[in-house]
Tab-separated table of C-alpha atoms and ligand atoms in Angstrom:
chain	number	residue	atom	x	y	z
A	19	MET	CA	-70.867	38.695	-86.702
A	20	SER	CA	-69.677	39.325	-83.157
A	21	ILE	CA	-66.085	38.754	-82.101
A	22	LYS	CA	-67.308	35.978	-79.829
A	23	HIS	CA	-68.923	34.213	-82.767
A	24	ARG	CA	-65.832	34.543	-84.893
A	25	ILE	CA	-63.623	33.058	-82.193
A	26	LEU	CA	-66.072	30.225	-81.801
A	27	GLN	CA	-66.126	29.659	-85.540
A	28	ALA	CA	-62.323	29.676	-85.784
A	29	GLY	CA	-62.121	27.236	-82.888
A	30	LEU	CA	-64.557	24.870	-84.549
A	31	LEU	CA	-62.632	25.070	-87.807
A	32	THR	CA	-59.346	24.249	-86.058
A	33	SER	CA	-60.744	21.233	-84.274
A	34	LEU	CA	-62.301	20.016	-87.526
A	35	LEU	CA	-58.928	20.351	-89.248
A	36	ILE	CA	-57.171	18.530	-86.427
A	37	SER	CA	-59.594	15.653	-86.539
A	38	LEU	CA	-59.379	15.454	-90.336
A	39	GLN	CA	-55.616	15.409	-90.080
A	40	SER	CA	-55.658	12.654	-87.488
A	41	LEU	CA	-58.051	10.716	-89.686
A	42	ALA	CA	-55.578	10.986	-92.526
A	43	ALA	CA	-52.440	10.078	-90.574
A	44	PRO	CA	-51.864	6.335	-90.608
A	45	ILE	CA	-51.622	4.439	-87.332
A	46	GLU	CA	-48.006	3.519	-86.898
A	47	ILE	CA	-46.876	0.101	-85.709
A	48	LYS	CA	-43.200	0.063	-84.842
A	49	PHE	CA	-42.002	-3.548	-84.895
A	50	SER	CA	-38.662	-4.007	-83.155
A	51	HIS	CA	-36.571	-7.167	-83.228
A	52	VAL	CA	-33.007	-8.294	-82.707
A	53	VAL	CA	-32.308	-10.761	-85.495
A	54	ALA	CA	-31.305	-10.334	-89.135
A	55	GLU	CA	-33.881	-9.888	-91.889
A	56	ASN	CA	-33.037	-13.223	-93.467
A	57	THR	CA	-34.489	-15.249	-90.585
A	58	PRO	CA	-37.970	-16.593	-89.790
A	59	LYS	CA	-38.692	-13.579	-87.565
A	60	GLY	CA	-37.159	-11.044	-89.976
A	61	LYS	CA	-39.158	-12.486	-92.883
A	62	MET	CA	-42.364	-12.757	-90.897
A	63	ALA	CA	-42.121	-9.067	-89.934
A	64	LEU	CA	-41.530	-8.090	-93.561
A	65	ARG	CA	-44.492	-10.176	-94.721
A	66	PHE	CA	-46.683	-8.531	-92.037
A	67	GLN	CA	-45.584	-5.096	-93.282
A	68	GLU	CA	-46.375	-6.098	-96.855
A	69	LEU	CA	-49.826	-7.508	-96.028
A	70	VAL	CA	-50.763	-4.445	-93.977
A	71	LYS	CA	-49.728	-2.216	-96.837
A	72	GLU	CA	-51.709	-4.281	-99.307
A	73	ARG	CA	-54.842	-4.470	-97.207
A	74	LEU	CA	-54.817	-1.292	-95.086
A	75	ASP	CA	-52.728	1.135	-97.089
A	76	GLY	CA	-52.989	4.646	-95.782
A	77	LYS	CA	-54.687	3.578	-92.555
A	78	VAL	CA	-51.940	1.585	-90.875
A	79	GLU	CA	-48.210	1.614	-91.428
A	80	VAL	CA	-45.731	-0.965	-90.138
A	81	LYS	CA	-42.159	0.177	-89.555
A	82	ILE	CA	-39.612	-2.549	-88.891
A	83	TYR	CA	-36.411	-2.109	-86.868
A	84	PRO	CA	-34.285	-5.306	-87.127
A	85	ASN	CA	-30.857	-6.193	-85.694
A	86	SER	CA	-31.417	-4.581	-82.244
A	87	GLN	CA	-31.418	-1.211	-84.045
A	88	LEU	CA	-34.106	0.290	-81.881
A	89	PHE	CA	-34.171	-1.841	-78.726
A	90	GLY	CA	-32.074	-4.752	-77.535
A	91	ASP	CA	-33.891	-7.847	-76.348
A	92	ASN	CA	-33.954	-6.935	-72.700
A	93	LYS	CA	-35.442	-3.494	-73.179
A	94	VAL	CA	-38.119	-4.005	-75.777
A	95	LEU	CA	-40.939	-5.078	-73.493
A	96	GLU	CA	-40.411	-2.140	-71.153
A	97	ALA	CA	-40.387	0.140	-74.187
A	98	MET	CA	-43.625	-1.438	-75.363
A	99	LEU	CA	-45.374	-0.724	-72.081
A	100	LEU	CA	-44.197	2.876	-72.379
A	101	GLY	CA	-45.649	3.113	-75.868
A	102	ASP	CA	-42.292	3.590	-77.633
A	103	VAL	CA	-42.790	0.480	-79.752
A	104	GLN	CA	-45.996	-1.352	-80.617
A	105	MET	CA	-44.937	-4.857	-81.606
A	106	ALA	CA	-42.108	-7.288	-80.990
A	107	ALA	CA	-41.534	-11.015	-80.954
A	108	PRO	CA	-39.021	-11.774	-78.192
A	109	SER	CA	-37.882	-15.313	-77.619
A	110	LEU	CA	-40.076	-17.158	-75.128
A	111	SER	CA	-37.017	-17.248	-72.887
A	112	LYS	CA	-37.177	-13.483	-72.418
A	113	PHE	CA	-40.553	-13.177	-70.707
A	114	GLN	CA	-39.437	-14.293	-67.276
A	115	LYS	CA	-40.150	-10.893	-65.667
A	116	TYR	CA	-43.698	-11.043	-66.998
A	117	THR	CA	-44.706	-14.668	-66.429
A	118	LYS	CA	-43.087	-17.816	-65.078
A	119	GLN	CA	-45.288	-20.182	-67.092
A	120	LEU	CA	-43.502	-19.634	-70.403
A	121	GLN	CA	-40.434	-21.145	-68.789
A	122	VAL	CA	-41.873	-24.465	-69.911
A	123	PHE	CA	-40.405	-23.802	-73.373
A	124	ASP	CA	-36.880	-23.650	-71.923
A	125	LEU	CA	-36.923	-27.038	-70.183
A	126	PRO	CA	-34.123	-29.065	-71.774
A	127	PHE	CA	-35.103	-32.153	-73.788
A	128	LEU	CA	-38.827	-31.617	-73.182
A	129	PHE	CA	-39.944	-31.569	-76.800
A	130	ASP	CA	-38.985	-34.311	-79.259
A	131	ASP	CA	-38.847	-31.850	-82.167
A	132	ILE	CA	-40.336	-28.667	-83.557
A	133	ASN	CA	-43.524	-30.485	-84.637
A	134	ALA	CA	-44.171	-31.385	-81.025
A	135	VAL	CA	-43.591	-27.741	-80.089
A	136	ASP	CA	-46.086	-26.742	-82.766
A	137	ARG	CA	-48.697	-29.170	-81.478
A	138	PHE	CA	-48.264	-27.896	-77.946
A	139	GLN	CA	-48.538	-24.251	-79.014
A	140	SER	CA	-51.759	-25.000	-80.894
A	141	SER	CA	-53.279	-26.982	-78.037
A	142	ASP	CA	-55.665	-25.421	-75.492
A	143	ALA	CA	-52.893	-25.421	-72.905
A	144	GLY	CA	-50.507	-23.686	-75.325
A	145	GLN	CA	-53.064	-21.127	-76.382
A	146	LYS	CA	-53.841	-20.370	-72.729
A	147	LEU	CA	-50.178	-19.476	-72.184
A	148	LEU	CA	-50.583	-16.617	-74.679
A	149	GLN	CA	-52.779	-15.038	-71.981
A	150	SER	CA	-50.142	-15.422	-69.285
A	151	VAL	CA	-48.653	-12.000	-69.973
A	152	LYS	CA	-52.032	-10.237	-69.840
A	153	ARG	CA	-51.871	-9.185	-66.218
A	154	ARG	CA	-48.652	-7.350	-67.012
A	155	GLY	CA	-50.285	-5.255	-69.717
A	156	LEU	CA	-49.173	-7.311	-72.723
A	157	VAL	CA	-51.259	-9.127	-75.324
A	158	GLY	CA	-49.870	-12.397	-76.730
A	159	LEU	CA	-50.899	-12.390	-80.416
A	160	GLY	CA	-49.348	-15.679	-81.495
A	161	TYR	CA	-46.351	-17.994	-81.503
A	162	LEU	CA	-43.659	-18.020	-84.120
A	163	HIS	CA	-41.024	-20.714	-84.649
A	164	ASN	CA	-37.339	-20.270	-85.019
A	165	GLY	CA	-36.298	-23.821	-84.266
A	166	MET	CA	-34.359	-26.224	-82.081
A	167	LYS	CA	-31.138	-25.067	-80.399
A	168	GLN	CA	-27.652	-26.465	-80.970
A	169	LEU	CA	-24.568	-26.054	-78.848
A	170	SER	CA	-21.441	-24.396	-80.147
A	171	ALA	CA	-18.032	-24.032	-78.507
A	172	SER	CA	-14.417	-23.080	-79.011
A	173	ASP	CA	-13.354	-26.639	-78.086
A	174	ASP	CA	-14.596	-29.987	-79.270
A	175	ILE	CA	-17.545	-30.962	-77.127
A	176	ARG	CA	-19.440	-34.254	-77.110
A	177	VAL	CA	-20.583	-35.002	-73.571
A	178	PRO	CA	-21.613	-32.840	-70.606
A	179	ALA	CA	-18.225	-33.239	-68.920
A	180	ASP	CA	-16.664	-31.396	-71.902
A	181	ILE	CA	-18.378	-28.123	-71.002
A	182	ALA	CA	-17.674	-28.179	-67.263
A	183	GLY	CA	-15.984	-24.940	-66.198
A	184	LYS	CA	-16.698	-23.273	-69.551
A	185	LYS	CA	-18.555	-20.004	-70.003
A	186	PHE	CA	-21.740	-20.118	-72.065
A	187	ARG	CA	-23.875	-17.189	-73.124
A	188	ILE	CA	-27.569	-17.659	-72.351
A	189	MET	CA	-30.711	-15.603	-72.834
A	190	THR	CA	-32.229	-14.055	-69.719
A	191	SER	CA	-33.799	-17.203	-68.358
A	192	ASP	CA	-33.297	-18.922	-65.013
A	193	VAL	CA	-34.132	-22.273	-66.577
A	194	LEU	CA	-31.297	-21.894	-69.073
A	195	GLN	CA	-29.048	-20.836	-66.210
A	196	ALA	CA	-29.968	-24.024	-64.324
A	197	GLN	CA	-29.506	-26.104	-67.468
A	198	PHE	CA	-25.848	-25.065	-67.700
A	199	GLU	CA	-25.166	-25.050	-63.956
A	200	VAL	CA	-26.381	-28.622	-63.628
A	201	VAL	CA	-23.486	-29.708	-65.903
A	202	ASP	CA	-21.013	-27.420	-64.057
A	203	ALA	CA	-20.707	-24.929	-66.884
A	204	ILE	CA	-20.812	-21.168	-66.233
A	205	PRO	CA	-23.875	-19.503	-67.821
A	206	LEU	CA	-23.809	-15.748	-68.529
A	207	LYS	CA	-26.986	-13.814	-69.364
A	208	LYS	CA	-26.049	-11.520	-72.279
A	209	PRO	CA	-28.023	-9.661	-74.953
A	210	PHE	CA	-28.133	-11.189	-78.421
A	211	SER	CA	-26.371	-8.187	-79.934
A	212	GLU	CA	-23.212	-8.919	-77.909
A	213	VAL	CA	-22.845	-12.620	-78.664
A	214	PHE	CA	-20.665	-12.438	-81.765
A	215	THR	CA	-18.047	-10.198	-80.120
A	216	LEU	CA	-18.040	-12.205	-76.917
A	217	LEU	CA	-17.311	-15.341	-78.941
A	218	GLN	CA	-14.826	-13.692	-81.255
A	219	THR	CA	-12.777	-12.253	-78.390
A	220	ARG	CA	-13.053	-15.553	-76.486
A	221	ALA	CA	-14.613	-13.734	-73.535
A	222	ILE	CA	-16.915	-16.727	-73.521
A	223	ASP	CA	-16.399	-20.308	-74.676
A	224	GLY	CA	-19.703	-21.129	-76.245
A	225	GLN	CA	-23.411	-20.563	-76.659
A	226	GLU	CA	-26.641	-22.248	-77.690
A	227	ASN	CA	-28.733	-21.125	-80.590
A	228	THR	CA	-30.722	-22.172	-83.655
A	229	TRP	CA	-29.268	-22.899	-87.071
A	230	SER	CA	-30.831	-19.688	-88.338
A	231	ASN	CA	-29.300	-17.444	-85.682
A	232	ASN	CA	-25.940	-19.240	-85.856
A	233	TYR	CA	-25.860	-18.684	-89.580
A	234	SER	CA	-27.282	-15.165	-89.933
A	235	LYS	CA	-25.173	-13.743	-87.125
A	236	LYS	CA	-22.069	-15.647	-88.191
A	237	PHE	CA	-21.496	-17.322	-84.839
A	238	PHE	CA	-20.255	-20.391	-86.731
A	239	GLU	CA	-17.345	-18.338	-88.083
A	240	VAL	CA	-15.998	-17.844	-84.563
A	241	GLN	CA	-16.978	-21.209	-83.081
A	242	PRO	CA	-14.916	-24.107	-84.455
A	243	TYR	CA	-17.186	-26.787	-82.947
A	244	MET	CA	-20.900	-27.452	-82.925
A	245	ILE	CA	-22.976	-30.385	-81.813
A	246	GLU	CA	-26.381	-31.181	-83.172
A	247	SER	CA	-27.919	-31.415	-79.735
A	248	ASN	CA	-31.492	-30.229	-80.452
A	249	HIS	CA	-31.669	-29.938	-76.677
A	250	GLY	CA	-34.250	-27.169	-76.510
A	251	VAL	CA	-36.410	-24.839	-78.499
A	252	LEU	CA	-36.084	-21.151	-79.407
A	253	ASP	CA	-39.464	-19.829	-80.403
A	254	TYR	CA	-41.168	-16.471	-80.089
A	255	MET	CA	-44.310	-14.813	-78.857
A	256	VAL	CA	-45.530	-11.903	-80.948
A	257	VAL	CA	-46.740	-9.311	-78.475
A	258	THR	CA	-48.237	-5.880	-78.285
A	259	SER	CA	-49.380	-3.765	-75.353
A	260	ALA	CA	-52.970	-3.977	-74.164
A	261	GLU	CA	-53.091	-0.207	-74.216
A	262	PHE	CA	-52.183	0.013	-77.902
A	263	TRP	CA	-54.289	-2.980	-78.896
A	264	ASN	CA	-57.407	-1.666	-77.167
A	265	SER	CA	-56.915	1.804	-78.608
A	266	LEU	CA	-57.274	0.495	-82.181
A	267	PRO	CA	-60.587	1.100	-83.907
A	268	ASP	CA	-62.544	-2.175	-84.106
A	269	ASP	CA	-62.587	-2.133	-87.907
A	270	LEU	CA	-58.775	-2.064	-88.014
A	271	ARG	CA	-57.924	-4.444	-85.154
A	272	ALA	CA	-59.409	-7.485	-86.931
A	273	PRO	CA	-57.631	-6.981	-90.285
A	274	ILE	CA	-54.341	-6.226	-88.495
A	275	LYS	CA	-54.690	-9.481	-86.562
A	276	GLN	CA	-55.530	-11.346	-89.758
A	277	ALA	CA	-52.455	-9.920	-91.511
A	278	LEU	CA	-50.353	-10.967	-88.545
A	279	ASP	CA	-51.834	-14.500	-88.454
A	280	ASP	CA	-51.091	-14.866	-92.167
A	281	ALA	CA	-47.545	-13.567	-91.688
A	282	ILE	CA	-46.983	-15.945	-88.786
A	283	ALA	CA	-48.249	-18.920	-90.819
A	284	TYR	CA	-45.742	-17.941	-93.517
A	285	GLY	CA	-42.926	-17.486	-90.945
A	286	ASN	CA	-43.641	-20.865	-89.399
A	287	LYS	CA	-43.587	-22.560	-92.749
A	288	ILE	CA	-40.242	-21.089	-93.782
A	289	SER	CA	-38.695	-21.643	-90.339
A	290	LEU	CA	-38.469	-25.360	-91.068
A	291	GLU	CA	-36.941	-24.830	-94.487
A	292	LYS	CA	-34.533	-22.206	-93.146
A	293	ALA	CA	-33.325	-24.482	-90.353
A	294	ASP	CA	-32.361	-27.167	-92.916
A	295	GLU	CA	-30.904	-24.645	-95.330
A	296	ASP	CA	-28.835	-22.754	-92.742
A	297	ARG	CA	-27.621	-26.011	-91.166
A	298	GLN	CA	-26.314	-27.082	-94.580
A	299	LEU	CA	-24.718	-23.667	-95.248
A	300	ILE	CA	-22.889	-23.872	-91.898
A	301	ILE	CA	-21.640	-27.422	-92.632
A	302	ASP	CA	-20.610	-26.454	-96.184
A	303	SER	CA	-18.707	-23.404	-94.931
A	304	GLY	CA	-16.080	-25.725	-93.428
A	305	MET	CA	-15.503	-23.101	-90.729
A	306	THR	CA	-16.907	-25.225	-87.961
A	307	LYS	CA	-17.067	-28.926	-87.329
A	308	VAL	CA	-20.653	-30.036	-86.858
A	309	SER	CA	-20.953	-33.351	-85.015
A	310	GLU	CA	-23.949	-35.550	-84.461
A	311	LEU	CA	-24.320	-37.218	-81.092
A	312	THR	CA	-24.260	-40.957	-80.699
A	313	PRO	CA	-27.298	-42.310	-78.805
A	314	GLU	CA	-25.023	-42.934	-75.827
A	315	GLN	CA	-23.688	-39.346	-75.860
A	316	ARG	CA	-27.194	-38.002	-76.219
A	317	SER	CA	-28.472	-39.923	-73.216
A	318	GLN	CA	-25.639	-38.447	-71.155
A	319	TRP	CA	-26.954	-34.944	-71.934
A	320	VAL	CA	-30.566	-35.955	-71.321
A	321	ASN	CA	-29.786	-37.604	-67.988
A	322	ALA	CA	-27.647	-34.698	-66.825
A	323	MET	CA	-30.060	-31.920	-67.772
A	324	LYS	CA	-33.499	-33.379	-67.173
A	325	PRO	CA	-33.415	-32.898	-63.369
A	326	VAL	CA	-33.891	-29.164	-64.130
A	327	TRP	CA	-37.588	-29.866	-64.881
A	328	LYS	CA	-38.326	-30.680	-61.233
A	329	GLU	CA	-36.704	-27.470	-60.080
A	330	PHE	CA	-39.152	-25.345	-62.043
A	331	GLU	CA	-42.242	-27.522	-61.802
A	332	ASP	CA	-43.949	-25.374	-59.158
A	333	GLU	CA	-43.387	-22.128	-61.028
A	334	ILE	CA	-44.488	-23.484	-64.380
A	335	GLY	CA	-47.207	-25.855	-63.209
A	336	ALA	CA	-47.040	-29.654	-63.459
A	337	ASP	CA	-50.162	-29.591	-65.669
A	338	VAL	CA	-48.463	-27.314	-68.195
A	339	ILE	CA	-45.394	-29.546	-68.335
A	340	GLN	CA	-47.602	-32.587	-68.769
A	341	ALA	CA	-49.502	-30.916	-71.598
A	342	ALA	CA	-46.199	-30.190	-73.324
A	343	LEU	CA	-45.093	-33.785	-72.911
A	344	ASP	CA	-48.407	-34.999	-74.329
A	345	ALA	CA	-47.645	-33.132	-77.526
A	346	ASN	CA	-44.715	-35.539	-78.068
A	347	LYS	CA	-47.007	-38.517	-78.033
A	348	SER	CA	-48.881	-37.628	-81.178
A	349	ASN	CA	-45.740	-38.192	-83.236
B	89	LIG	C1	-31.170	-14.915	-78.615
B	89	LIG	O1	-31.076	-13.986	-77.809
B	89	LIG	O2	-30.295	-15.755	-78.776
B	89	LIG	C2	-32.452	-15.021	-79.422
B	89	LIG	O3	-33.520	-14.786	-78.596
B	89	LIG	C3	-32.445	-14.044	-80.539
B	89	LIG	C4	-33.724	-14.144	-81.304
B	89	LIG	O4	-34.580	-13.259	-81.201
B	89	LIG	O5	-33.854	-15.134	-82.040
């Protein structure tokens, strides 16, 4: 055999080995998130990992990085577009750089409750919003609930006038900024990972979050007052990059999506139970005073904050806001 033939043979062998090796190596899905594992998002991610292992063992592997371990909430989408992480489920309030339409979810007092949010997300209009991040290279794979937000503070608060001049941490959303500015409070956009310390050191006076996040991140331990305001929603969009999603072999993309859909259905189911459970745990802790609002107090908040809708109507689309409102009617 000539030298030329041998080299050719060795080359063929190497490329065969390389392709065999790549066939054997599982496709890795890094799933990065900022919350604790004992939350709707944490548990959904774990269930997804479990289902993928059960159904696609050896072919696909899900690695989960909770608690802002890998990326904080403001970096994860950039990292995804660079291919450093394949999946995440940021709060709908954190997509502002990618689409303005998702701002609808931040409008204060828009949804009656989480069931209305669910109906809107399942509607044609809601499903269409999953596509709103497409032109920025992201694929919206589904919505996941956390729940309705409550206000917490270092002083007793009941009516909008009580938070005037006070500093509140918000997610990176201009709607949330407007929501606090309209009642003369001072909103500060800060990453989730910094909230506990900001509250503990009294660098800020308060924040808004769900029962689950307030409980799992111990915000209630450093906030002596909470009101059950249910003034807005904190839900998620599970996303991946179009580049990663399209690179998947067809016979794996469908089962991965199915595993995710099943995990999301599970996450949504437990989100309702967790909200009730964590609310009770916070009340029972005795570390914070949780107050309900009287109808009169509640209408003060509604009247003060609702003008924010008009401000964002053009960016969001009046039709989208109307579709969200229609979801209330089926109660
Ligand atoms: C927050 O920043 O308060 C939330 O978006 C955290 C989360 O992912 O629930």
